Amino acid sequence: MTPQFWLWLGFAGMSVGAALILFIGKRRSHAEEADTIIHGLVPIIAACSYLAMATGQGSVMLPAGPDAGTATRAFYFARYIDWSFTTPLLLLGLANTAMHSGMRRPAIVWGMIGSDLIMIVTAFVFGLTQVAWLKWTWFAISCGAFLGVYYGIFVQLREENARERDDVRASFMRNAMFLSVVWLAYPIVLLLGDDGLGLLGPALGLGIIAVLDLVAKVVYGLMATAQTAKRVDRDLAEGKVTTTARPHLAAAE
């Protein structure tokens, strides 16, 4: 399978995934509406990134290494633009799940998003850099920022989530574990791929990233949207939220 196959697969998968999330996502409460929009936007942004990469607009050719002579490698800068928008949105969605009864500590969310953006920007510079010691310094900084994101999820968000009811706590931990395990594979692929040690071929590296992206953005988005619907079902049954639907739409439901 060629690199182009994986790029077009990513575009098609993200496009279909976005349509599914927006179709099944409900908007009966403000929290549910926000969740649907967040998880719908994520694959839309990713689809644009994959379209750019598949058509050659989202990559540049760089030297394969300091001693590579005329050999070159494709550097897919569009994926970093994608991640700069989609991962903060995913963190915001996860924070909404953790603090289902109300966003009590927005500073936690901003801290995670800040760490996340540092991680992405430094990974971007890592991919561009040819000088070995600088390259691996940027990679180490990126991994350090990644640990900061995990601290925000499993320490700070979890502390706030402990104040929620049982189904919200279970949903948050399920989502946090799923997303964190998938995200953990990204730095490994970057390390082994063409931007790092070059142990993976171009097609294999792109294929792994495409599958990870589809899981993190589409599969996770569908799962999170379905879980939000269940929580809002309980909220509405217990009279804890007021529906955002217009009267005739609420009656139809």
Tab-separated table of C-alpha atoms in Angstrom, residues 8-248:
chain	number	residue	atom	x	y	z
A	8	TRP	CA	-6.841	9.226	0.845
A	9	LEU	CA	-8.092	6.607	3.309
A	10	GLY	CA	-7.570	9.131	6.110
A	11	PHE	CA	-9.525	11.759	4.172
A	12	ALA	CA	-12.409	9.387	3.420
A	13	GLY	CA	-12.531	7.965	6.944
A	14	MET	CA	-12.521	11.399	8.568
A	15	SER	CA	-15.221	12.675	6.233
A	16	VAL	CA	-17.534	9.740	6.904
A	17	GLY	CA	-16.744	9.853	10.624
A	18	ALA	CA	-17.614	13.553	10.876
A	19	ALA	CA	-20.936	12.958	9.141
A	20	LEU	CA	-21.774	10.057	11.475
A	21	ILE	CA	-20.919	11.990	14.647
A	22	LEU	CA	-22.951	15.027	13.601
A	23	PHE	CA	-25.840	12.769	12.543
A	24	ILE	CA	-26.071	10.696	15.733
A	25	GLY	CA	-25.102	13.498	18.130
A	26	LYS	CA	-28.033	15.073	19.948
A	27	ARG	CA	-28.453	18.618	21.203
A	28	ARG	CA	-30.951	18.242	24.040
A	29	SER	CA	-28.805	20.098	26.563
A	30	HIS	CA	-26.013	22.660	26.355
A	31	ALA	CA	-23.441	20.025	27.379
A	32	GLU	CA	-24.666	17.547	24.777
A	33	GLU	CA	-24.745	20.230	22.079
A	34	ALA	CA	-21.160	21.258	22.896
A	35	ASP	CA	-20.022	17.629	22.870
A	36	THR	CA	-21.586	16.979	19.457
A	37	ILE	CA	-20.022	20.090	17.944
A	38	ILE	CA	-16.578	19.398	19.452
A	39	HIS	CA	-16.413	15.773	18.312
A	40	GLY	CA	-17.886	16.646	14.919
A	41	LEU	CA	-15.336	19.385	14.282
A	42	VAL	CA	-12.359	17.149	15.090
A	43	PRO	CA	-12.652	14.803	12.052
A	44	ILE	CA	-13.682	17.719	9.807
A	45	ILE	CA	-10.377	19.448	10.577
A	46	ALA	CA	-8.503	16.169	10.150
A	47	ALA	CA	-10.214	15.530	6.783
A	48	CYS	CA	-8.937	18.897	5.544
A	49	SER	CA	-5.434	17.979	6.692
A	50	TYR	CA	-5.514	14.619	4.917
A	51	LEU	CA	-6.847	16.223	1.738
A	52	ALA	CA	-3.968	18.706	1.789
A	53	MET	CA	-1.407	15.940	2.315
A	54	ALA	CA	-2.942	13.656	-0.329
A	55	THR	CA	-2.821	16.422	-2.953
A	56	GLY	CA	0.751	17.448	-2.098
A	57	GLN	CA	-0.209	20.736	-0.455
A	58	GLY	CA	0.457	19.591	3.104
A	59	SER	CA	4.051	18.404	2.784
A	60	VAL	CA	7.519	19.536	1.767
A	61	MET	CA	10.615	17.588	0.793
A	62	LEU	CA	13.539	17.770	3.230
A	63	PRO	CA	16.978	16.102	3.323
A	64	ALA	CA	16.716	12.574	4.674
A	65	GLY	CA	19.487	13.356	7.156
A	66	PRO	CA	22.705	15.337	7.631
A	67	ASP	CA	24.719	12.676	5.792
A	68	ALA	CA	22.053	11.601	3.294
A	69	GLY	CA	23.516	13.372	0.269
A	70	THR	CA	20.739	13.951	-2.261
A	71	ALA	CA	18.267	11.623	-0.525
A	72	THR	CA	15.066	13.324	0.631
A	73	ARG	CA	12.049	12.596	2.816
A	74	ALA	CA	8.528	13.990	2.832
A	75	PHE	CA	7.745	16.125	5.880
A	76	TYR	CA	3.987	16.297	6.449
A	77	PHE	CA	3.569	19.650	8.172
A	78	ALA	CA	-0.237	19.597	7.735
A	79	ARG	CA	-0.568	16.913	10.415
A	80	TYR	CA	0.911	19.293	13.005
A	81	ILE	CA	-1.569	22.012	12.034
A	82	ASP	CA	-4.325	19.391	12.379
A	83	TRP	CA	-3.111	18.286	15.812
A	84	SER	CA	-2.828	21.909	17.004
A	85	PHE	CA	-6.608	22.245	16.613
A	86	THR	CA	-7.949	18.735	17.154
A	87	THR	CA	-6.091	17.667	20.307
A	88	PRO	CA	-7.139	20.803	22.267
A	89	LEU	CA	-10.729	20.117	21.193
A	90	LEU	CA	-10.449	16.517	22.388
A	91	LEU	CA	-9.047	17.719	25.721
A	92	LEU	CA	-11.911	20.199	26.033
A	93	GLY	CA	-14.404	17.402	25.388
A	94	LEU	CA	-12.702	15.223	27.985
A	95	ALA	CA	-12.808	18.083	30.508
A	96	ASN	CA	-16.538	18.544	29.837
A	97	THR	CA	-17.003	14.877	30.631
A	98	ALA	CA	-14.909	15.076	33.798
A	99	MET	CA	-16.813	18.121	35.098
A	100	HIS	CA	-20.241	17.157	33.815
A	101	SER	CA	-22.095	19.231	36.402
A	102	GLY	CA	-20.213	22.419	35.463
A	103	MET	CA	-16.804	23.684	34.351
A	104	ARG	CA	-15.461	24.536	37.809
A	105	ARG	CA	-11.749	24.930	37.059
A	106	PRO	CA	-11.131	26.248	33.529
A	107	ALA	CA	-7.479	26.902	34.452
A	108	ILE	CA	-6.918	23.128	34.407
A	109	VAL	CA	-8.176	22.969	30.839
A	110	TRP	CA	-6.022	25.902	29.742
A	111	GLY	CA	-3.010	24.296	31.396
A	112	MET	CA	-3.549	21.026	29.524
A	113	ILE	CA	-4.103	22.826	26.229
A	114	GLY	CA	-0.956	24.889	26.796
A	115	SER	CA	1.108	21.758	27.468
A	116	ASP	CA	-0.466	20.085	24.463
A	117	LEU	CA	0.451	22.959	22.126
A	118	ILE	CA	4.019	23.027	23.457
A	119	MET	CA	4.214	19.290	22.772
A	120	ILE	CA	3.001	19.717	19.169
A	121	VAL	CA	5.144	22.749	18.320
A	122	THR	CA	8.314	21.131	19.678
A	123	ALA	CA	7.487	17.887	17.833
A	124	PHE	CA	7.114	19.973	14.668
A	125	VAL	CA	10.573	21.508	15.202
A	126	PHE	CA	11.935	18.019	15.967
A	127	GLY	CA	10.699	16.851	12.559
A	128	LEU	CA	12.323	19.823	10.802
A	129	THR	CA	15.699	19.736	12.581
A	130	GLN	CA	18.708	18.062	10.976
A	131	VAL	CA	21.340	18.616	13.704
A	132	ALA	CA	21.239	15.499	15.895
A	133	TRP	CA	21.655	17.005	19.363
A	134	LEU	CA	19.111	19.743	18.652
A	135	LYS	CA	16.687	17.270	17.127
A	136	TRP	CA	16.657	15.005	20.182
A	137	THR	CA	16.552	17.952	22.564
A	138	TRP	CA	13.316	19.073	20.923
A	139	PHE	CA	11.972	15.525	21.100
A	140	ALA	CA	12.741	15.351	24.830
A	141	ILE	CA	11.000	18.684	25.448
A	142	SER	CA	7.985	17.448	23.495
A	143	CYS	CA	7.813	14.281	25.593
A	144	GLY	CA	8.068	16.374	28.770
A	145	ALA	CA	5.111	18.488	27.671
A	146	PHE	CA	3.242	15.262	26.877
A	147	LEU	CA	3.705	14.174	30.488
A	148	GLY	CA	2.212	17.520	31.513
A	149	VAL	CA	-0.934	16.686	29.531
A	150	TYR	CA	-1.160	13.313	31.273
A	151	TYR	CA	-0.750	15.017	34.659
A	152	GLY	CA	-3.666	17.289	33.821
A	153	ILE	CA	-5.839	14.344	32.836
A	154	PHE	CA	-5.063	11.796	35.534
A	155	VAL	CA	-4.379	14.096	38.492
A	156	GLN	CA	-6.169	17.412	38.095
A	157	LEU	CA	-9.182	16.361	36.020
A	158	ARG	CA	-9.554	13.175	38.029
A	159	GLU	CA	-9.705	15.194	41.264
A	160	GLU	CA	-12.598	17.220	39.875
A	161	ASN	CA	-14.246	14.151	38.399
A	162	ALA	CA	-14.292	12.502	41.853
A	163	ARG	CA	-17.026	14.984	42.801
A	164	GLU	CA	-19.374	13.679	40.092
A	165	ARG	CA	-21.888	10.831	40.217
A	166	ASP	CA	-20.940	7.219	39.461
A	167	ASP	CA	-21.817	7.056	35.746
A	168	VAL	CA	-19.928	10.293	35.029
A	169	ARG	CA	-16.844	9.014	36.854
A	170	ALA	CA	-16.952	5.729	34.927
A	171	SER	CA	-17.414	7.532	31.603
A	172	PHE	CA	-14.505	9.890	32.259
A	173	MET	CA	-12.094	7.112	33.188
A	174	ARG	CA	-13.127	5.049	30.169
A	175	ASN	CA	-12.605	8.003	27.820
A	176	ALA	CA	-9.364	9.112	29.497
A	177	MET	CA	-7.824	5.636	29.316
A	178	PHE	CA	-8.897	5.087	25.708
A	179	LEU	CA	-7.565	8.419	24.483
A	180	SER	CA	-4.358	8.268	26.520
A	181	VAL	CA	-3.427	4.787	25.303
A	182	VAL	CA	-3.962	5.787	21.659
A	183	TRP	CA	-2.046	9.034	22.110
A	184	LEU	CA	0.871	7.168	23.690
A	185	ALA	CA	1.579	5.500	20.339
A	186	TYR	CA	2.170	8.795	18.496
A	187	PRO	CA	5.593	9.724	19.922
A	188	ILE	CA	6.732	6.140	19.361
A	189	VAL	CA	5.778	6.319	15.673
A	190	LEU	CA	7.409	9.755	15.304
A	191	LEU	CA	10.543	8.389	16.965
A	192	LEU	CA	10.751	5.386	14.631
A	193	GLY	CA	9.425	7.081	11.484
A	194	ASP	CA	11.063	9.215	8.802
A	195	ASP	CA	11.093	12.307	11.035
A	196	GLY	CA	13.109	10.377	13.645
A	197	LEU	CA	15.245	7.260	13.328
A	198	GLY	CA	13.870	6.307	9.914
A	199	LEU	CA	13.208	2.681	10.860
A	200	LEU	CA	9.708	2.682	9.386
A	201	GLY	CA	9.139	3.066	5.683
A	202	PRO	CA	7.148	6.082	4.443
A	203	ALA	CA	4.021	4.041	3.715
A	204	LEU	CA	4.115	2.126	7.002
A	205	GLY	CA	4.659	5.284	9.042
A	206	LEU	CA	1.785	7.060	7.298
A	207	GLY	CA	-0.419	3.991	7.639
A	208	ILE	CA	0.100	3.728	11.398
A	209	ILE	CA	-0.540	7.456	11.913
A	210	ALA	CA	-3.676	7.288	9.730
A	211	VAL	CA	-5.079	4.373	11.743
A	212	LEU	CA	-4.232	6.098	15.041
A	213	ASP	CA	-5.894	9.294	13.812
A	214	LEU	CA	-9.054	7.460	12.799
A	215	VAL	CA	-9.223	5.719	16.177
A	216	ALA	CA	-8.498	8.882	18.194
A	217	LYS	CA	-10.831	11.139	16.216
A	218	VAL	CA	-13.614	9.002	14.744
A	219	VAL	CA	-13.899	5.882	16.909
A	220	TYR	CA	-13.332	7.877	20.082
A	221	GLY	CA	-15.697	10.624	18.905
A	222	LEU	CA	-18.497	8.132	18.260
A	223	MET	CA	-17.898	6.464	21.620
A	224	ALA	CA	-17.784	9.739	23.553
A	225	THR	CA	-20.896	11.086	21.817
A	226	ALA	CA	-22.863	7.921	22.628
A	227	GLN	CA	-21.779	8.071	26.275
A	228	THR	CA	-22.783	11.719	26.531
A	229	ALA	CA	-26.243	10.802	25.244
A	230	LYS	CA	-26.600	8.231	28.044
A	231	ARG	CA	-25.599	10.765	30.700
A	232	VAL	CA	-28.051	13.324	29.344
A	233	ASP	CA	-30.783	10.655	29.271
A	234	ARG	CA	-30.304	10.332	33.038
A	235	ASP	CA	-30.119	14.104	33.508
A	236	LEU	CA	-33.411	14.591	31.697
A	237	ALA	CA	-35.081	11.701	33.528
A	238	GLU	CA	-34.049	13.206	36.873
A	239	GLY	CA	-35.013	16.732	35.823
A	240	LYS	CA	-31.466	18.067	36.271
A	241	VAL	CA	-31.283	19.847	32.920
A	242	THR	CA	-33.698	21.709	30.711
A	243	THR	CA	-33.793	20.732	27.052
A	244	THR	CA	-32.398	23.249	24.581
A	245	ALA	CA	-34.768	22.085	21.827
A	246	ARG	CA	-37.566	24.347	20.624
A	247	PRO	CA	-40.988	23.274	21.956
A	248	HIS	CA	-42.207	21.585	18.759
